[in-house]
Every structure is written in C-alpha cells, then in structure tokens.
Short mmCIF file of C-alpha atoms in Angstrom, two decimals:
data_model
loop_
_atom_site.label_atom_id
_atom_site.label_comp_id
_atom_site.label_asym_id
_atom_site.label_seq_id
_atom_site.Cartn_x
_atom_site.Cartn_y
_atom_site.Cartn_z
CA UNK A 1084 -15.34 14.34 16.13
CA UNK A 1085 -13.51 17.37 15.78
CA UNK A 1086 -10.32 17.60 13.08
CA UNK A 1087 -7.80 20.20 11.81
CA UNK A 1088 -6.81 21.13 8.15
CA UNK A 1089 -3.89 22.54 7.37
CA UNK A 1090 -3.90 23.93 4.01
CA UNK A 1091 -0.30 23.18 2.35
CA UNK A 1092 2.17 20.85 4.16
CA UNK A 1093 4.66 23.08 2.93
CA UNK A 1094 5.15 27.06 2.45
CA UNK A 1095 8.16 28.87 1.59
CA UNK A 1096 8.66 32.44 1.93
CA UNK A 1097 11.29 34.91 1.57
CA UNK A 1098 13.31 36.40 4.21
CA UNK A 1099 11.35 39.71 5.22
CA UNK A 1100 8.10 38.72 3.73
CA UNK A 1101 4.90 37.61 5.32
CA UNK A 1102 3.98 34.09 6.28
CA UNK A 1103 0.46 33.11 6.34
CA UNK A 1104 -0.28 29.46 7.18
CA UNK A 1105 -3.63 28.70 6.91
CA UNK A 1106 -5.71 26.21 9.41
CA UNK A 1107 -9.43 25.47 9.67
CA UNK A 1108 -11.17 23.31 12.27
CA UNK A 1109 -14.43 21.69 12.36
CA UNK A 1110 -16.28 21.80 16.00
CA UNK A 1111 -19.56 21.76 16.54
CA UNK A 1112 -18.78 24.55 19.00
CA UNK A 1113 -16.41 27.09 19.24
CA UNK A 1114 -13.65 24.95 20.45
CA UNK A 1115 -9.82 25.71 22.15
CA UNK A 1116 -7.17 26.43 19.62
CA UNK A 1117 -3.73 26.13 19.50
CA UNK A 1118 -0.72 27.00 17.41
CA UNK A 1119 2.91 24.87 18.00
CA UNK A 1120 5.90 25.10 16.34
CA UNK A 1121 8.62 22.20 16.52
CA UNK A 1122 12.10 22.45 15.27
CA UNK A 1123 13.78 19.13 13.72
CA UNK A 1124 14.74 16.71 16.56
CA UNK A 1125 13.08 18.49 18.91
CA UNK A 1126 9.28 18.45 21.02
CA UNK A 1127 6.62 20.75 20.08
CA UNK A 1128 6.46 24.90 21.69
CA UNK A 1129 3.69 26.29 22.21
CA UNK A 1130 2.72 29.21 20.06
CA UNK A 1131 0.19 30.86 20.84
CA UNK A 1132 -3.59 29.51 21.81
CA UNK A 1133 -7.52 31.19 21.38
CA UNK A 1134 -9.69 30.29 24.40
CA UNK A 1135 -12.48 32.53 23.59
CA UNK A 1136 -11.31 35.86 25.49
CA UNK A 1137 -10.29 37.81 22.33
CA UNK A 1138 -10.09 36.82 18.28
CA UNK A 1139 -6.58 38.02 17.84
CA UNK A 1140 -4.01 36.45 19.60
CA UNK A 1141 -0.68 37.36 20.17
CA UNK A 1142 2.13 34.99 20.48
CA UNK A 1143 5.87 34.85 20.82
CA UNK A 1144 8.85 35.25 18.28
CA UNK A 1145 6.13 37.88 16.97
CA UNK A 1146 3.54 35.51 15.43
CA UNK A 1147 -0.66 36.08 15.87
CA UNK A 1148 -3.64 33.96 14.90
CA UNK A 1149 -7.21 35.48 14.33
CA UNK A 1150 -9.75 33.19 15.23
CA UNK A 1151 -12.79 34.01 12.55
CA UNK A 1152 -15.94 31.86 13.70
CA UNK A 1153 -17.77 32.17 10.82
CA UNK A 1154 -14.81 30.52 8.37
CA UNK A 1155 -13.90 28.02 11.15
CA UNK A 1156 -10.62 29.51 11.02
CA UNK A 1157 -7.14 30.25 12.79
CA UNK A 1158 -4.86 30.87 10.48
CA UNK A 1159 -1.32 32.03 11.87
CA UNK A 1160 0.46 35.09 10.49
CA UNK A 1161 3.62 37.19 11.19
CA UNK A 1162 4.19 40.47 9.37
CA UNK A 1163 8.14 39.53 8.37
CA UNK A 1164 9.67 36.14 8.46
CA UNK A 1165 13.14 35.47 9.79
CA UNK A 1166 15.33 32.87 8.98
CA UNK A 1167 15.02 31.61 12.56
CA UNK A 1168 11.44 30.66 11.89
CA UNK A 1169 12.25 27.52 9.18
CA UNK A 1170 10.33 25.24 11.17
CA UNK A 1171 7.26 22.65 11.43
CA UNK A 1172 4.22 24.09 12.36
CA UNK A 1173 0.97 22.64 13.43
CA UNK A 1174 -2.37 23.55 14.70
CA UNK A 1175 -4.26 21.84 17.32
CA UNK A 1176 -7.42 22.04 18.78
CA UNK A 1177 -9.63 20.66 21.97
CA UNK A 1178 -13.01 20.65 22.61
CA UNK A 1179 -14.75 23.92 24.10
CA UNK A 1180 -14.70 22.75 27.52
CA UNK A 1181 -10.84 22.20 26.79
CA UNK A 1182 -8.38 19.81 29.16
CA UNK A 1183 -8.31 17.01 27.20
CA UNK A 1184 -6.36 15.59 24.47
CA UNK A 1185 -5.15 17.91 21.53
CA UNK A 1186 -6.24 16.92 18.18
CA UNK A 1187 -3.54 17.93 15.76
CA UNK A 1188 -3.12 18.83 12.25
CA UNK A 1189 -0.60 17.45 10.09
CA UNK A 1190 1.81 20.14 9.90
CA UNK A 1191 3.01 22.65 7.74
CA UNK A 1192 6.54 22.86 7.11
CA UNK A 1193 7.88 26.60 6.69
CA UNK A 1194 11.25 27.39 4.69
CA UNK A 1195 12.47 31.02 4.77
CA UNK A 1196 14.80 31.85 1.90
CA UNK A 1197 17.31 34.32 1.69
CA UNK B 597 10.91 25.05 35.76
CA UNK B 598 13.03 22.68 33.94
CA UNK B 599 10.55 21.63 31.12
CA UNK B 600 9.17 18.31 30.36
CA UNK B 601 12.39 15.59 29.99
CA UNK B 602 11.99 12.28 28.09
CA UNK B 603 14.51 9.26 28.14
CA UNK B 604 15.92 7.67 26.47
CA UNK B 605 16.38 10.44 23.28
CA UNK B 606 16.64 7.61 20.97
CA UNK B 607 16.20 3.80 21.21
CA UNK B 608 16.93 1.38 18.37
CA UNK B 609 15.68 -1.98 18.84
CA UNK B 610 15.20 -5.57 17.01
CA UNK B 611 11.19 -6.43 16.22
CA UNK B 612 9.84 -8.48 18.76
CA UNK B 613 12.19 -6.46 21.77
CA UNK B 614 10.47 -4.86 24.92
CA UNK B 615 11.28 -1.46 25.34
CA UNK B 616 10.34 1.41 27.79
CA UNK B 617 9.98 4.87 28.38
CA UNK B 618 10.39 7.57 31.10
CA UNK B 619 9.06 10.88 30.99
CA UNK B 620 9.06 13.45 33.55
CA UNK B 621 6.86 16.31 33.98
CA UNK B 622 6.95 19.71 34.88
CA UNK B 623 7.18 19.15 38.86
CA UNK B 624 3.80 20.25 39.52
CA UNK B 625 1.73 19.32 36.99
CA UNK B 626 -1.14 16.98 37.50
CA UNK B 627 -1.55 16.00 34.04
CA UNK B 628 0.55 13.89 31.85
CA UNK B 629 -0.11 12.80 28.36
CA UNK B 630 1.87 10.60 25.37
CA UNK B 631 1.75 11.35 21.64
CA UNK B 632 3.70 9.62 18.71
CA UNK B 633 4.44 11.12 15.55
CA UNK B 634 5.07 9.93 12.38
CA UNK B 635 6.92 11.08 9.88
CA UNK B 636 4.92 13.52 7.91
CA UNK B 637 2.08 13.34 10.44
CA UNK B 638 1.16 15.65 13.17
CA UNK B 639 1.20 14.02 17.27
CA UNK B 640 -1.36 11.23 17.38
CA UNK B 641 -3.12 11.18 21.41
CA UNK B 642 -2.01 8.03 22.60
CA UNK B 643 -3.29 7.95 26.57
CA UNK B 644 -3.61 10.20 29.76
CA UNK B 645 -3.09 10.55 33.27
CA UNK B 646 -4.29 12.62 35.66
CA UNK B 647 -2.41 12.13 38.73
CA UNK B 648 -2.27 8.57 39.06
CA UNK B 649 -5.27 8.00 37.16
CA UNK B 650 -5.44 6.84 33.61
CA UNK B 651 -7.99 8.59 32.31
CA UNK B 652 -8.25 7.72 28.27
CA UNK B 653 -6.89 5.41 25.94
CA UNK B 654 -6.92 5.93 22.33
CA UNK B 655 -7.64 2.80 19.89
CA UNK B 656 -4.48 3.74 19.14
CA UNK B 657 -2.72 1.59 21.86
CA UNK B 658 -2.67 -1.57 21.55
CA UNK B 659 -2.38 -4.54 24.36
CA UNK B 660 1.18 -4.11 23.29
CA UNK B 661 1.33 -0.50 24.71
CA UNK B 662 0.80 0.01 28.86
CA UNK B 663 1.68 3.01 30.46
CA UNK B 664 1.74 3.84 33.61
CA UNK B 665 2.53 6.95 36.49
CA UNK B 666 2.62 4.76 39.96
CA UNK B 667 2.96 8.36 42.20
CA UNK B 668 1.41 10.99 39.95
CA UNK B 669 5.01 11.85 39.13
CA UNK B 670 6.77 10.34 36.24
CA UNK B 671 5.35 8.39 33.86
CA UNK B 672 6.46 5.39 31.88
CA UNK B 673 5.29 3.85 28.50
CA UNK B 674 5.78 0.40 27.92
CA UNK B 675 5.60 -1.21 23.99
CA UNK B 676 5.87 -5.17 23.88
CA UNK B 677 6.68 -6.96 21.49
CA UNK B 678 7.19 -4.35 19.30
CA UNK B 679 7.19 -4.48 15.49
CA UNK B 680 8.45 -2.06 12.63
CA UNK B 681 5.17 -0.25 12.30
CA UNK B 682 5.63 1.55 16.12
CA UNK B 683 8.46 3.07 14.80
CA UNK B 684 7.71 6.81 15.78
CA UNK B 685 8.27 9.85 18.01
CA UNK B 686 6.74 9.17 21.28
CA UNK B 687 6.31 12.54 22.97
CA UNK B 688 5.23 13.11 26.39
CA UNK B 689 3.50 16.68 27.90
CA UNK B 690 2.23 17.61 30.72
CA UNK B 691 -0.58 20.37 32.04
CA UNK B 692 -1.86 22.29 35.17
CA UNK B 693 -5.59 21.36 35.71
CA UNK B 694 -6.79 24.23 37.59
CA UNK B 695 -9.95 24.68 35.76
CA UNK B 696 -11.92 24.57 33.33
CA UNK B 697 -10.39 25.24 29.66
CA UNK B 698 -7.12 26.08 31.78
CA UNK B 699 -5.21 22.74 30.74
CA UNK B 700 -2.08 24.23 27.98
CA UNK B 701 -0.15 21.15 27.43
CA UNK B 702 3.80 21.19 27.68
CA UNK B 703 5.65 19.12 25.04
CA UNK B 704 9.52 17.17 26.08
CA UNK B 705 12.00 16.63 23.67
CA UNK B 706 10.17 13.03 22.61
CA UNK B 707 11.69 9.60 22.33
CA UNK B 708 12.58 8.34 18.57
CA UNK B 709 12.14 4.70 18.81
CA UNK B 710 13.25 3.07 15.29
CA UNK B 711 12.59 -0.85 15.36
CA UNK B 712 14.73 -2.91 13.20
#
C-alpha cells in the first residue's frame, strides 16, 4: 500500500528565509506526486505535482519540489518565505498509473515570523 | 470555471440526526471524489464516482455513509445516524479523466459537520 511521511507537523521560518518541508513516499514504483496547500477554513490548492516528465517541478506562489528516486523523496522548497505562505501543507501521492484516489500525508503546518 | 462548491459550509447536528451533503463539480469533470479530515490529520479517501458510477469505497464508509451522483453531475453524501466520531471536514473534488495519469483532483471549500 503506498503512504506519505511528512517529516515535522510543524515548521516555522522567518520572513525572507527558506522553507524546506520535507516528504517521503513509499511505492513500489515511481508513483504520481502531489504538493497542496490549504489555508484555515478553507479546501485544499493544488501546488504543484511530479508525473514523471521532469524531477524539478515548478509550482505557483514560487514554490518547487525535486522528486529524488533514489531517497523516495519530494520535498517542497521556496527560496524566501512570505508571510502569505502561513499555511497547512500536505503531500499526496497516487499510484504510477495515477487517476485514482490521493493518499495523503498528515500535514505540515508552516508559520512565517516576522 | 467556478471551482468545486460544497453545501452546506457548516452543519451542526444532534447524534443520531440524518444529514446530507451537496457538492458540485467543476462543470465538466467526469470524476468526483469525497474526503474527510480530521483535525490534525491529512484528507482520508472516502468513495468515488466516475460519471454516474461508483467506482470505490473505502472501509472507511460505513452502512451509515451512501453517496450518490444520479446524472454524473452533482453529487450528494448521505451520513445516518450519525454519531460524535463523524465529526470532520468532508471535502469533495473533482478531475478530468482524459487519460492515463492525467486525473489532478480539484478540492471545494469542504463541509464541517460537528455532531453534538
């Protein structure tokens, strides 16, 4: 069955600085990734996703995720956070032939300070 | 496009109550799928359509739990009977199937349900 780990349920980072949350998957094969971010009272938006056309992927509000098949990783990154990012994050991932239900990670929640 | 849309935004109910939900996708998506969420926790798959078709159930629904999407449109998720323990975020997305590893799944706004 494939799962998701998300290293730290919470980070915190100053304004300016770079955020690194960290998620590994386990798959048997190189499976679909994705990145959401949700915002308190609200649904989940979609981040960015990997679906095996290139290792780095770019997303909006300026974040990117490497996929790195030999950690079983996707760890999300953005080179200076902004208070606009304090938000819930959590990775996902489906099964390589994808379209089917995500399996999520718990979350990592992501406080920006000042 | 005007998104996925979920209603009611937030039910509070008594245990034992019957209480439903609408969600409505992104007009031309074929797929539809419901999630809850707990506090702390990340979305937990609850069921699928695609069109009209339910395709999966997790063992997370219980006989208490039907959903259904009568015209491959909107979909609605029933919980009878319900007790403290479904209290939750029920969130609803939806996805183009156009092939394969094309599906990117479209979250609503979710339904808090809080059972009293």
């Amino acid at each position: 069955a494939q799962s998701v780990t998300q290293l730290g349920s919470h980070v915190s980072v100053s304004e300016g600085a770079l955020v690194l949350l960290r998620c590994n998957y386990s798959s048997s094969v190189p499976p679909y990734l994705f990145w959401y971010v949700q915002y308190p009272n609200q649904g989940l938006q979609l981040l960015l996703k990997y679906t095996s056309a290139a290792t780095l992927v770019k997303g909006i509000n300026g974040f990117e995720a490497e996929f790195k098949k030999s950690e079983t990783s996707f760890h999300l990154t953005k080179p200076s956070a902004h208070m606009s990012d304090a938000a819930e994050y959590f990775c996902a991932v489906s099964p390589a032939s994808g379209n089917t239900p995500l399996v999520f990670g718990k979350g990592t929640r992501l406080s920006v300070i000042a | 496009d005007t998104g996925v849309s979920q209603d009611p935004r937030h039910k509070i109910t008594k245990r034992g109550q019957n209480v439903t939900f609408r969600c409505d996708p992104i007009s031309e998506h074929n797929r539809l799928y419901w999630y809850r969420q707990t506090l702390g926790q990340g979305p937990e798959f609850l069921t699928y359509f695609q069109n009209e078709a339910q395709l999966e159930k997790s063992r997370l629904l219980s006989d208490r739990f039907s959903a259904e999407r009568p015209k491959g449109s909107f979909s609605t998720l029933e919980i009878q009977r319900t007790e403290q323990g479904d209290s939750a975020m029920y969130l609803c997305a939806s996805s183009l199937l156009a092939g394969a590893g094309t599906d990117t799944q479209y979250f609503g706004p979710g339904t808090r349900l809080t059972v009293l």
